[in-house]
Coordinates of C-alpha atoms in Angstrom, one line a residue:
Chain R
M1 CA 171.0 140.7 132.5
R2 CA 174.1 139.3 133.9
H3 CA 174.2 141.0 137.5
S4 CA 171.2 142.0 138.6
V5 CA 169.5 143.6 142.1
R6 CA 166.4 145.4 143.2
I7 CA 166.3 148.0 145.5
A8 CA 163.4 149.7 147.4
V9 CA 163.6 153.7 147.6
G10 CA 160.9 155.2 149.2
P11 CA 157.7 153.5 147.6
V12 CA 159.7 153.1 144.3
Q13 CA 160.5 149.6 143.7
F14 CA 163.6 149.3 141.2
R15 CA 165.1 146.8 139.3
I16 CA 168.8 147.2 138.3
G17 CA 170.7 145.0 135.7
S18 CA 174.5 145.6 135.0
D19 CA 176.6 144.1 132.3
W20 CA 179.3 143.9 135.1
A21 CA 179.3 143.1 138.6
G22 CA 181.0 145.9 140.6
P23 CA 178.4 148.2 140.3
V24 CA 175.7 145.9 141.5
A25 CA 178.2 144.6 144.7
A26 CA 177.8 148.5 145.1
L27 CA 175.0 149.1 145.4
D28 CA 174.2 146.0 147.6
R29 CA 176.8 147.5 149.8
L30 CA 175.0 150.6 150.1
Y31 CA 171.5 150.0 150.1
A32 CA 172.4 146.7 152.1
G33 CA 169.9 148.2 155.6
Y34 CA 167.2 149.2 153.3
P35 CA 164.2 147.2 153.7
R36 CA 163.7 144.1 150.8
D37 CA 161.2 142.5 149.1
D38 CA 162.0 140.8 146.4
A39 CA 158.7 139.3 145.5
R40 CA 157.5 142.9 145.1
P41 CA 157.0 143.6 141.0
A42 CA 159.6 146.8 139.9
D43 CA 157.9 150.0 139.3
A44 CA 161.2 150.8 136.9
T45 CA 164.3 149.3 135.5
V46 CA 167.5 150.7 135.0
R47 CA 170.2 148.8 132.8
L48 CA 173.6 149.5 132.8
F49 CA 175.6 148.0 129.5
A50 CA 177.8 148.1 127.5
A51 CA 177.2 149.7 124.0
R52 CA 179.6 147.0 122.5
P53 CA 180.2 143.6 123.8
W54 CA 183.7 143.9 123.7
R55 CA 183.5 146.9 126.0
R56 CA 182.5 144.8 128.5
W57 CA 186.5 144.1 129.5
L58 CA 188.2 146.5 126.4
R59 CA 188.0 150.2 128.3
P60 CA 184.7 149.5 129.8
S61 CA 182.4 152.1 130.1
V62 CA 178.6 152.0 131.2
H63 CA 176.3 153.0 129.7
I64 CA 172.9 154.1 131.1
G65 CA 169.3 152.4 129.8
G66 CA 166.2 151.7 131.1
D67 CA 162.6 152.3 130.8
F68 CA 163.7 155.4 129.5
I69 CA 166.9 156.1 128.3
V70 CA 168.0 159.6 127.2
P71 CA 169.6 159.7 123.6
G72 CA 173.5 160.7 123.0
A73 CA 174.7 160.7 126.7
L74 CA 177.9 160.1 127.3
P75 CA 178.9 156.5 129.2
L76 CA 180.8 156.9 132.8
P77 CA 184.0 154.4 133.0
L78 CA 183.4 151.4 135.2
S79 CA 184.7 152.8 137.8
M80 CA 182.4 155.4 138.4
G81 CA 179.6 152.6 137.6
L82 CA 178.0 153.7 141.0
L83 CA 177.5 156.7 140.0
A84 CA 176.1 155.9 136.5
A85 CA 173.6 153.7 138.6
E86 CA 172.8 156.7 141.2
M87 CA 172.1 158.6 137.7
A88 CA 169.7 156.0 136.0
M89 CA 167.3 155.7 139.2
N90 CA 167.5 159.5 139.4
L91 CA 165.9 159.3 135.2
Q92 CA 164.0 156.5 135.7
V93 CA 162.0 158.7 138.7
A94 CA 162.3 161.8 136.7
L95 CA 161.0 160.7 133.8
G96 CA 158.9 157.8 134.8
W97 CA 156.8 158.4 138.2
R98 CA 153.0 159.5 138.2
R99 CA 152.4 159.2 141.7
H100 CA 153.5 162.1 143.1
L101 CA 154.6 165.2 142.2
L102 CA 158.5 165.2 141.9
L103 CA 160.7 167.8 143.4
H104 CA 164.0 168.2 142.4
A105 CA 164.6 169.0 146.4
S106 CA 165.9 167.5 149.2
A107 CA 164.1 167.2 152.7
V108 CA 164.1 166.7 156.3
A109 CA 161.1 165.9 158.9
R110 CA 160.7 167.0 162.5
D111 CA 157.4 165.7 164.7
D112 CA 156.0 164.4 160.9
R113 CA 156.9 168.6 159.8
A114 CA 158.5 168.7 156.4
L115 CA 161.4 171.5 155.8
I116 CA 161.9 171.2 152.3
M117 CA 165.1 173.2 150.3
S118 CA 165.2 173.3 146.9
G119 CA 168.1 174.7 144.8
E120 CA 170.5 174.2 141.9
S121 CA 173.5 172.0 142.0
G122 CA 176.1 173.6 144.4
S123 CA 173.5 175.1 146.3
G124 CA 174.3 173.0 149.2
K125 CA 170.6 171.5 149.6
S126 CA 172.1 168.1 149.8
T127 CA 174.7 169.0 152.2
L128 CA 172.4 170.7 154.7
A129 CA 169.9 167.8 154.3
A130 CA 172.9 165.4 155.3
L131 CA 174.2 167.3 158.7
L132 CA 170.6 168.1 159.7
G133 CA 169.9 164.4 159.2
E134 CA 172.7 163.7 161.8
G135 CA 171.3 166.1 164.0
D136 CA 167.5 165.5 165.5
W137 CA 166.0 165.4 162.0
R138 CA 165.1 162.9 159.9
L139 CA 166.8 162.9 156.9
M140 CA 163.8 162.3 154.0
G141 CA 166.5 162.2 150.6
D142 CA 168.8 164.7 148.9
E143 CA 167.8 164.5 145.9
F144 CA 163.8 163.9 145.5
T145 CA 160.9 165.2 147.6
L146 CA 157.7 163.7 146.3
I147 CA 154.2 165.5 147.1
D148 CA 151.2 163.6 147.4
P149 CA 148.6 165.3 144.7
A150 CA 145.6 163.9 147.0
G151 CA 146.4 165.2 150.4
G152 CA 149.6 167.3 150.0
D153 CA 151.9 165.8 152.6
A154 CA 155.2 165.2 151.6
F155 CA 156.5 161.5 151.0
A156 CA 160.4 160.4 151.8
F157 CA 163.3 159.1 148.7
P158 CA 166.4 158.4 150.9
R159 CA 168.7 157.2 148.8
A160 CA 172.2 157.5 149.4
V161 CA 172.8 161.1 149.5
S162 CA 175.5 161.7 147.5
L163 CA 178.4 164.1 148.8
K164 CA 180.2 166.2 146.5
N165 CA 183.5 168.1 146.9
E166 CA 184.3 169.8 150.1
A167 CA 180.9 168.0 151.6
I168 CA 182.6 165.2 151.7
A169 CA 185.3 166.1 154.7
E170 CA 182.8 167.8 156.3
V171 CA 180.3 164.6 156.8
A172 CA 182.9 162.5 157.2
A173 CA 184.1 163.9 160.0
R174 CA 181.3 163.4 161.9
V175 CA 179.7 159.6 160.8
D176 CA 180.7 156.2 161.1
A177 CA 183.3 155.3 158.2
A178 CA 180.9 152.0 157.7
R179 CA 178.0 154.8 156.7
L180 CA 180.2 156.1 153.5
G181 CA 181.1 154.7 150.0
P182 CA 183.8 154.9 148.1
L183 CA 185.0 158.0 147.1
L184 CA 184.7 158.5 143.3
A185 CA 187.7 161.0 142.5
G186 CA 187.4 163.5 139.5
T187 CA 184.1 162.2 137.9
P188 CA 181.9 164.7 135.7
K189 CA 180.5 166.2 138.8
G190 CA 184.0 166.3 140.7
D191 CA 184.3 164.1 143.7
I192 CA 181.9 162.3 145.0
R193 CA 181.0 159.8 147.8
H194 CA 177.6 158.5 148.9
L195 CA 176.4 158.9 152.4
I196 CA 174.1 155.9 154.1
P197 CA 171.3 157.5 155.7
R198 CA 171.1 156.8 159.4
A199 CA 168.9 153.6 160.2
D200 CA 165.8 155.6 161.9
A201 CA 165.4 157.3 158.8
I202 CA 165.3 154.3 156.6
A203 CA 163.0 152.6 158.9
A204 CA 161.1 155.7 158.7
M205 CA 160.8 156.3 154.8
H206 CA 157.0 155.3 154.0
A207 CA 156.1 158.1 156.9
P208 CA 154.3 161.4 155.2
A209 CA 155.4 164.7 156.6
R210 CA 153.1 167.6 156.3
P211 CA 155.1 170.5 154.5
A212 CA 155.7 173.4 157.3
L213 CA 158.9 175.3 155.5
L214 CA 160.1 175.8 152.2
L215 CA 163.6 176.9 152.1
F216 CA 165.8 178.1 148.7
P217 CA 169.4 177.8 149.9
R218 CA 172.5 179.3 148.4
F219 CA 176.0 178.8 149.5
G220 CA 178.8 181.2 149.2
R221 CA 177.5 184.7 150.7
A222 CA 177.2 186.2 153.9
A223 CA 174.1 184.5 155.8
G224 CA 170.5 186.6 155.0
I225 CA 167.1 185.7 155.0
E226 CA 164.9 186.8 151.9
S227 CA 161.1 186.2 152.2
M228 CA 159.5 184.9 149.0
G229 CA 156.1 185.2 147.8
E230 CA 154.1 182.2 146.6
G231 CA 154.5 183.7 143.3
E232 CA 157.8 183.3 143.2
A233 CA 157.8 179.7 145.1
F234 CA 155.1 178.5 142.8
V235 CA 157.7 179.1 139.5
R236 CA 160.9 178.4 140.5
L237 CA 159.1 175.0 141.9
T238 CA 157.7 174.8 138.2
E239 CA 161.2 174.4 137.3
A240 CA 162.1 172.6 139.8
S241 CA 159.9 169.3 139.3
T242 CA 160.3 166.7 136.5
N243 CA 156.6 165.6 136.3
Y244 CA 154.7 169.3 136.6
V245 CA 153.5 169.1 133.4
A246 CA 153.0 165.8 133.0
L247 CA 150.2 165.8 136.0
G248 CA 148.5 168.6 134.2
E249 CA 145.6 170.2 136.6
A250 CA 146.5 167.9 139.9
G251 CA 150.0 168.5 139.4
F252 CA 149.0 172.5 139.1
A253 CA 146.3 171.9 142.4
A254 CA 149.6 170.4 144.4
L255 CA 151.8 173.1 143.4
T256 CA 149.6 175.9 144.6
R257 CA 148.3 174.3 147.7
L258 CA 152.3 174.1 148.6
V259 CA 153.3 177.5 148.2
R260 CA 149.7 178.8 149.8
E261 CA 150.2 176.7 152.5
T262 CA 153.6 176.7 153.5
P263 CA 156.0 179.8 154.1
A264 CA 158.9 180.2 152.0
F265 CA 161.9 181.6 152.3
G266 CA 165.6 182.4 150.2
I267 CA 168.6 182.0 152.8
T268 CA 172.3 182.8 151.6
Y269 CA 175.2 181.2 154.2
P270 CA 178.9 181.2 154.5
D271 CA 179.3 178.0 155.4
S272 CA 177.7 175.3 156.7
A273 CA 177.2 176.1 160.4
A274 CA 175.8 179.5 159.8
G275 CA 173.1 177.8 157.4
I276 CA 172.1 175.1 159.9
A277 CA 171.2 178.2 162.4
L278 CA 169.6 179.5 159.9
V279 CA 167.7 176.8 159.5
E280 CA 166.6 176.9 162.8
E281 CA 166.2 180.3 163.5
L282 CA 163.2 180.1 160.8
W283 CA 161.8 176.4 161.7
A284 CA 161.5 178.1 165.3
E285 CA 159.2 180.6 163.2
A286 CA 157.8 178.1 161.2
A287 CA 156.7 175.5 163.1
R288 CA 155.3 177.4 166.1
Chain M
M1 CA 157.8 131.8 129.9
S2 CA 159.3 134.5 127.9
A3 CA 158.1 138.1 128.8
V4 CA 156.7 139.3 125.5
A5 CA 154.7 136.3 124.7
A6 CA 152.9 136.7 128.4
F7 CA 152.4 140.6 127.5
V8 CA 150.8 139.6 124.0
D9 CA 148.8 136.8 125.9
L10 CA 147.7 139.1 128.4
L11 CA 146.4 142.0 125.6
A12 CA 144.9 139.1 123.4
G13 CA 142.5 137.8 127.1
R14 CA 144.7 134.7 126.6
R15 CA 146.5 134.6 129.5
D16 CA 145.0 135.0 133.8
P17 CA 147.0 137.3 134.9
A18 CA 146.4 136.0 138.5
G19 CA 148.5 133.0 137.1
L20 CA 151.7 135.4 136.7
A21 CA 154.4 134.7 139.7
P22 CA 154.9 138.4 141.2
R23 CA 158.9 138.4 139.6
D24 CA 156.8 137.8 136.2
W25 CA 155.6 141.4 136.4
D26 CA 158.5 143.0 136.0
G27 CA 159.2 141.2 132.6
V28 CA 155.5 142.4 131.7
I29 CA 156.0 145.9 132.5
G30 CA 159.4 146.0 130.9
V31 CA 158.4 145.1 127.7
A32 CA 155.3 147.2 127.9
R33 CA 157.1 150.2 129.0
S34 CA 159.9 149.3 125.8
E35 CA 156.7 149.1 123.4
A36 CA 155.2 152.3 125.2
M37 CA 151.7 150.7 125.8
L38 CA 151.9 150.7 129.6
A39 CA 148.5 152.1 130.3
T40 CA 147.7 150.4 127.4
L41 CA 147.9 146.9 129.6
A42 CA 146.7 148.9 132.6
H43 CA 143.3 149.7 130.6
R44 CA 143.2 146.4 128.9
L45 CA 143.6 144.9 132.7
D46 CA 141.6 147.5 135.0
G47 CA 139.7 145.4 137.3
A48 CA 141.0 142.6 137.4
A49 CA 143.1 140.6 140.3
L50 CA 146.5 142.3 140.5
P51 CA 149.5 142.5 142.8
H52 CA 149.1 145.5 144.7
A53 CA 152.3 147.2 143.8
V54 CA 150.8 146.3 139.5
A55 CA 147.3 147.9 140.2
A56 CA 149.0 151.5 141.7
L57 CA 151.2 151.2 139.4
F58 CA 148.7 151.1 136.5
A59 CA 146.6 153.7 138.1
D60 CA 149.2 156.0 138.2
Q61 CA 149.4 154.9 134.3
R62 CA 146.1 155.1 133.8
A63 CA 145.7 158.6 135.5
A64 CA 148.6 159.9 133.4
A65 CA 147.5 158.8 129.9
E66 CA 144.1 160.4 130.4
V67 CA 146.0 164.0 131.3
A68 CA 148.2 163.4 128.0
Q69 CA 145.2 162.9 126.2
R70 CA 143.6 166.1 127.3
Q71 CA 146.8 167.7 126.4
A72 CA 147.6 165.9 123.2
L73 CA 143.6 167.2 121.7
W74 CA 144.1 170.8 123.2
E75 CA 147.3 170.7 121.1
A76 CA 145.2 169.4 118.3
E77 CA 142.8 172.9 119.1
M78 CA 145.6 174.6 119.0
A79 CA 146.6 173.8 115.5
R80 CA 142.8 174.6 114.6
R81 CA 143.0 178.0 116.1
A82 CA 146.0 178.4 113.5
L83 CA 144.8 177.0 110.5
A84 CA 141.0 178.0 110.6
P85 CA 141.6 181.3 109.9
V86 CA 143.1 180.8 107.2
G87 CA 140.7 178.7 106.2
I88 CA 142.5 175.3 106.2
E89 CA 140.7 172.2 107.1
F90 CA 142.9 169.4 108.5
V91 CA 142.4 165.9 109.5
L92 CA 143.6 164.3 112.4
L93 CA 145.8 161.5 112.3
K94 CA 147.0 158.5 114.4
G95 CA 146.2 158.5 118.1
A96 CA 145.0 162.1 118.3
A97 CA 142.4 161.4 116.2
Y98 CA 142.2 157.5 117.4
A99 CA 141.6 160.0 120.8
A100 CA 139.0 162.2 119.4
A101 CA 137.3 159.7 118.2
A102 CA 136.7 158.3 121.4
M103 CA 137.6 154.4 119.7
A104 CA 138.7 151.8 122.7
C105 CA 142.6 151.9 121.0
A106 CA 142.7 155.3 122.3
A107 CA 142.2 154.4 126.1
G108 CA 146.1 154.6 127.4
R109 CA 147.7 155.2 124.2
Q110 CA 150.7 156.9 123.9
I111 CA 150.2 159.9 121.9
G112 CA 153.7 161.5 121.1
D113 CA 153.4 164.1 117.9
L114 CA 150.2 165.7 116.7
D115 CA 150.0 164.4 113.4
I116 CA 147.5 166.6 110.6
L117 CA 146.8 166.0 106.8
V118 CA 146.1 168.5 104.7
L119 CA 145.4 168.8 101.0
A120 CA 149.1 169.6 99.3
A121 CA 147.8 172.3 97.9
D122 CA 147.6 174.2 101.4
I123 CA 150.7 172.4 102.7
R124 CA 152.8 176.4 101.7
R125 CA 150.1 178.3 103.7
A126 CA 149.5 175.6 106.4
E127 CA 153.4 176.0 106.6
N128 CA 153.3 179.7 107.4
A129 CA 149.9 180.0 109.4
L130 CA 151.9 177.6 111.8
L131 CA 154.7 179.6 112.1
K132 CA 152.8 182.7 112.7
A133 CA 151.5 180.8 115.8
G134 CA 154.5 180.5 117.1
W135 CA 155.7 177.1 115.7
E136 CA 159.3 176.8 114.7
W137 CA 161.6 174.6 112.9
V138 CA 163.3 171.3 114.4
K139 CA 166.1 170.8 112.0
S140 CA 168.2 172.9 110.6
D141 CA 170.3 171.1 108.4
P142 CA 169.7 171.9 105.2
Y143 CA 169.8 168.2 103.9
D144 CA 167.4 167.7 106.2
D145 CA 165.2 170.2 104.8
H146 CA 165.8 169.8 101.1
Y147 CA 164.8 166.2 101.7
Y148 CA 161.9 166.6 103.7
R149 CA 160.6 169.0 101.2
A150 CA 161.5 167.1 98.3
H151 CA 160.7 163.4 98.8
M152 CA 158.4 163.0 102.0
H153 CA 154.7 163.0 102.9
E154 CA 155.2 165.4 105.4
L155 CA 157.2 168.8 105.9
P156 CA 160.2 168.8 108.3
P157 CA 158.7 168.4 111.9
M158 CA 158.0 171.7 114.2
I159 CA 157.9 172.5 117.6
H160 CA 155.9 175.2 119.6
S161 CA 158.0 177.4 121.4
G162 CA 155.6 178.1 123.9
R163 CA 154.1 174.7 124.7
D164 CA 157.2 172.2 123.7
R165 CA 155.2 170.2 121.1
M166 CA 155.5 168.7 117.8
I167 CA 153.5 168.7 115.0
D168 CA 153.7 166.8 112.1
V169 CA 152.0 168.3 108.6
H170 CA 151.1 165.7 106.1
H171 CA 150.3 166.0 102.8
T172 CA 150.1 162.2 102.4
I173 CA 150.5 159.3 104.4
L174 CA 153.6 157.4 102.4
P175 CA 156.7 159.1 100.9
K176 CA 156.7 161.1 97.8
T177 CA 159.1 158.4 96.7
H178 CA 157.5 155.0 97.7
R179 CA 156.6 152.7 95.3
I180 CA 153.1 152.8 96.2
T181 CA 151.1 155.7 95.6
P182 CA 147.4 156.5 97.8
D183 CA 144.8 158.3 96.5
A184 CA 145.3 161.8 99.3
L185 CA 142.8 163.7 97.8
A186 CA 140.2 160.9 98.6
L187 CA 141.9 160.5 101.6
V188 CA 141.0 163.9 102.6
S189 CA 137.3 164.3 100.6
D190 CA 135.9 161.6 102.6
A191 CA 137.1 162.3 105.9
V192 CA 134.4 162.2 108.3
T193 CA 133.5 164.4 111.8
S194 CA 134.9 162.9 115.3
G195 CA 133.0 163.8 118.6
D196 CA 134.9 166.5 119.5
G197 CA 134.5 167.9 116.1
F198 CA 137.6 166.7 114.2
A199 CA 138.0 165.5 110.6
V200 CA 139.3 161.8 111.4
L201 CA 139.9 159.6 108.3
Q202 CA 136.7 157.7 107.4
P203 CA 136.8 154.0 109.1
T204 CA 138.1 152.4 106.1
D205 CA 141.0 154.8 105.1
M206 CA 142.4 155.1 109.0
T207 CA 143.0 151.1 108.5
V208 CA 144.5 151.5 105.4
H209 CA 146.5 154.1 107.1
C210 CA 147.0 152.0 110.6
A211 CA 148.5 149.2 108.3
A212 CA 150.4 151.3 105.9
H213 CA 152.0 153.3 108.7
M214 CA 153.4 149.9 110.6
L215 CA 154.3 147.3 107.1
A216 CA 154.8 150.0 104.3
D217 CA 156.4 153.1 105.9
G218 CA 158.3 151.9 109.0
D219 CA 160.6 149.7 110.3
L220 CA 158.1 148.0 112.2
Q221 CA 159.3 150.1 115.8
G222 CA 156.7 150.6 117.6
G223 CA 154.7 147.6 115.7
L224 CA 153.0 146.1 119.0
R225 CA 151.1 149.2 119.5
N226 CA 150.1 149.8 116.3
L227 CA 148.6 146.0 115.5
W228 CA 146.9 146.8 118.8
D229 CA 145.2 149.6 117.0
F230 CA 144.5 147.7 114.0
H231 CA 143.1 144.8 115.8
L232 CA 141.0 147.1 117.7
M233 CA 139.5 149.0 115.7
T234 CA 139.1 146.7 112.5
R235 CA 136.9 144.7 115.4
D236 CA 134.8 147.3 116.3
F237 CA 134.4 148.5 112.7
A238 CA 133.2 144.9 111.4
A239 CA 130.7 145.0 114.7
A240 CA 129.3 148.3 113.5
D241 CA 129.2 147.5 109.9
A242 CA 129.0 143.8 108.7
G243 CA 129.9 144.8 105.3
F244 CA 133.1 146.5 106.8
W245 CA 136.0 144.0 105.4
G246 CA 134.7 143.9 102.0
Q247 CA 134.9 148.0 101.9
L248 CA 138.2 147.7 103.1
D249 CA 139.6 145.3 100.4
G250 CA 138.0 147.5 98.5
R251 CA 140.0 151.0 99.4
A252 CA 143.0 148.8 100.3
D253 CA 143.1 148.5 97.1
L254 CA 142.3 152.1 96.0
H255 CA 145.2 153.5 97.1
G256 CA 147.3 150.4 96.5
L257 CA 148.6 149.0 99.9
Q258 CA 146.2 145.7 99.9
A259 CA 149.2 143.4 100.8
A260 CA 149.6 145.8 103.9
V261 CA 146.3 145.2 105.1
H262 CA 145.7 141.9 104.6
R263 CA 149.3 141.3 106.4
A264 CA 148.2 143.7 109.1
A265 CA 144.8 141.4 109.9
R266 CA 146.7 138.6 109.5
L267 CA 149.0 139.3 112.6
S268 CA 146.2 140.8 114.5
R269 CA 145.0 137.0 114.0
D270 CA 148.5 135.5 115.0
L271 CA 149.1 138.2 118.1
Y272 CA 145.9 138.9 119.4
G273 CA 143.4 136.5 118.1
A274 CA 141.5 138.4 115.6
V275 CA 138.6 136.8 114.1
L276 CA 139.0 137.6 110.2
P277 CA 136.4 137.0 107.9
G278 CA 137.5 134.1 104.7
G279 CA 139.2 135.7 101.9
W280 CA 141.5 137.0 104.9
D281 CA 141.9 134.0 106.7
R282 CA 145.4 132.8 105.1
Q283 CA 148.6 131.9 105.4
D284 CA 152.1 133.3 104.5
P285 CA 155.2 132.3 105.1
G286 CA 156.5 135.9 105.0
D287 CA 154.6 136.7 108.2
A288 CA 157.2 134.3 110.4
W289 CA 160.1 137.0 109.7
F290 CA 157.2 139.7 110.8
R291 CA 156.0 138.0 114.1
R292 CA 159.9 137.3 114.6
R293 CA 160.5 140.8 114.6
L294 CA 157.5 142.1 116.7
L295 CA 158.3 139.9 119.4
A296 CA 162.3 140.4 119.5
R297 CA 162.5 141.8 123.1
D298 CA 163.9 140.1 126.2
D299 CA 162.4 140.7 129.9
W300 CA 164.7 143.9 130.4
G301 CA 162.8 145.0 127.6
R302 CA 166.0 145.2 124.8
V303 CA 165.8 144.2 121.4
T304 CA 166.9 140.6 120.9
N305 CA 167.3 140.3 117.6
P306 CA 169.7 143.7 116.8
L307 CA 170.2 141.9 112.9
L308 CA 166.2 141.4 112.2
E309 CA 166.3 145.0 113.2
Q310 CA 168.6 145.7 111.2
V311 CA 167.0 144.2 108.4
F312 CA 163.7 145.4 108.4
Y313 CA 165.2 149.1 109.1
I314 CA 166.8 148.4 105.5
R315 CA 163.7 147.1 104.3
S316 CA 161.7 150.7 105.4
H317 CA 164.4 152.8 103.0
W318 CA 163.7 149.9 100.6
L319 CA 160.2 150.6 100.4
R320 CA 161.0 154.2 100.6
M321 CA 162.7 155.4 97.7
P322 CA 164.2 153.7 94.5
P323 CA 167.9 152.5 94.9
A324 CA 169.9 155.0 93.1
M325 CA 168.5 157.5 95.0
L326 CA 168.4 155.4 98.4
A327 CA 172.2 154.9 97.4
K328 CA 173.0 158.8 97.3
H329 CA 171.2 159.5 100.4
L330 CA 173.2 157.1 102.7
W331 CA 176.1 158.1 101.4
T332 CA 175.0 161.5 102.4
K333 CA 174.0 160.5 105.8
W334 CA 177.1 158.1 106.0
R335 CA 179.3 161.1 105.5
K336 CA 177.3 163.7 107.5
R337 CA 177.9 161.3 110.4

C-alpha cells in the first residue's frame, strides 16, 4: 500500500497500510516511543483503504480491513482516520489473536500484580486505568488484557489510551500536552483523544503480572462495593472475551483458574476520585 | 518476489523458508491469511528453521486449528444425533470429511460450515429433524428461500441457535440447474466409513467433488485451498492404490465432470508440483486464465485483478443456470439491492 507503518503493542506486531498519509503520520506520532523492530514479521495486518479510487480524494472515507474484515462495516471520514486505525487494530487482535485468552478489559499493575477491570463502554474502565496509570501503577492497557493459558499470568496490551468525552478534560488536566493526540470531535463514539502511556509503562510492556483483583466498575452511581461469586465473574468474562470459544478447552481452563484464584467485585462510583478510592481500598485487602 | 508465488512455492516444497528475508514473511503470511491457509502453511513448515516471530505465530495457528477441527467434528456428531433417531444417514463433505478421515489435507485446514449429503428423498425429513434439534433458518428472504428449494443442491443454510454454527444439507453436489448432473445416488450408496465412524465419499468421488466444487460451481474464491486439498488427496490415494487415476477417470466420466477433474489435476501440477500419469499430463491453453485467477493476490492479501475476479464470478453463474433463468435471477437480485 501507498503508506505504511509497523507498530509493536505488547506481543502483537502490526503492519498498517493506508491509502492516505494522514492516518500513518498520526500513528507515527502516537507510537514514536514504542520499541521498533522493523525486521520482525508482522502478526497482524491492517488496511485503511478507499472503496473506490476516486474516494481517495473526493469525500475521502476510510474503510477498515486487513486479515479480518467485518462485512458491512461503515467507513469513517478521513478526519477520523486515527479512530479508523485504532478500530482496525482492535479488530485484528480481537478476531485473530490465539496465543492468549483475550479479555475486553483494562488493567494496571503494581509490584508485578495486576488489577483487571472489565465493563461495557461507558463503565469508566479506560478512564480509571488511565488515571491510575498516572499514579504509582503501571498501565497495562485500556482495551485488552491478555491471559497466558499456560501460566495464568496477565500480559499488557498498552496501546494509546482512547479517552472519551468528559474523560478527556479530566486526564488532560494532569498530563503533559505532548502525550495527547489530536482531538477527534463528533465521532460515532463521541469525542475522542488518545493518551500516550508513560514511557515506563511502554518499557515494561512485556513484563507479566499475576492477576490479583478483578473489578467490574460502573460509573455514575453512588459509591458501592459488591462481592462477586466465581460463577458470575466467569460468565461475565466469557462475554468480555473475543476468543474464549475459539480457544476451546484451554480457554475454559484459563478462565476458571482466573476466577478461582482472583477475588472479584462489582463497584459503582459517582466520580473518578471516588472510583480510585474504592480501587485502593479493595487492593489493600486483595494484595495483602 | 511475489508473495503469492513464494507462498505457493513454500507449500510445494520448492523454496527453502530459510532463504526468505524477514520482511518477505509479511506478504507470505498476508496471502496465507487471505486464502484461509495460514494454519495449513504452519503445518507444512512445522520443524523448519523460521524466524522466531513466525515460528511462534505458526505454533498458535496449529493449536487453534486443532481446537477448531475438534469443534467441527463435534458439530458433525450433533448432526448425527439429530438425524440418526429418524433413520437418516448422511455423508460428510469437504473439510469435516477430511478431518474425520484424518487425511493429509486436514492438517491445519480451516473448516467453515458443516456440509452433509443426504438422499434427495430424505431432505424434507432431515430438515424437520434439524429444526426440532435446535437449528433455525438464516435467511428470511422469501425469494432466496424459494430459490434454494427450487434450484439449488442444498437446503437454505441453517444455524444452530445455541452453538452458533451453520449446517448446509445437500442432496447432490451441483445446483439442479447446472449444465452437469452428477449421479447423487451413486455418491451416497458408494460412501465409505471413516476412522471416526462417519460416512465419507469414497476416494474417487471425494476427488471429483473437490474438483467440481472448485471449478464447476464456485468462482474460485478459496481456490488455492481447494487445489491443495485436491493435490494432497490425489497424491495419497494414488500412493495407496496404483489404479487410482484410471478409476478416477471413469468415475469423473460417470458424474459428467471429467473436464473439471482433469483441469484440477493440471493446475495441481502447475502450482504444487503434482506428478501426473500419462493421459493426464497435458497442456491446455485455457489453464493460464485459471492460474492467473488463483494467483491474483498482492502482498497485502488483496485481490490484484478485480476484472478477472468478476469474469470468474459471471462464469460461475453461467455454469449454474440457463441464460434466461440467469437473466431473471440477476434482475431480481439487482432490484433487491
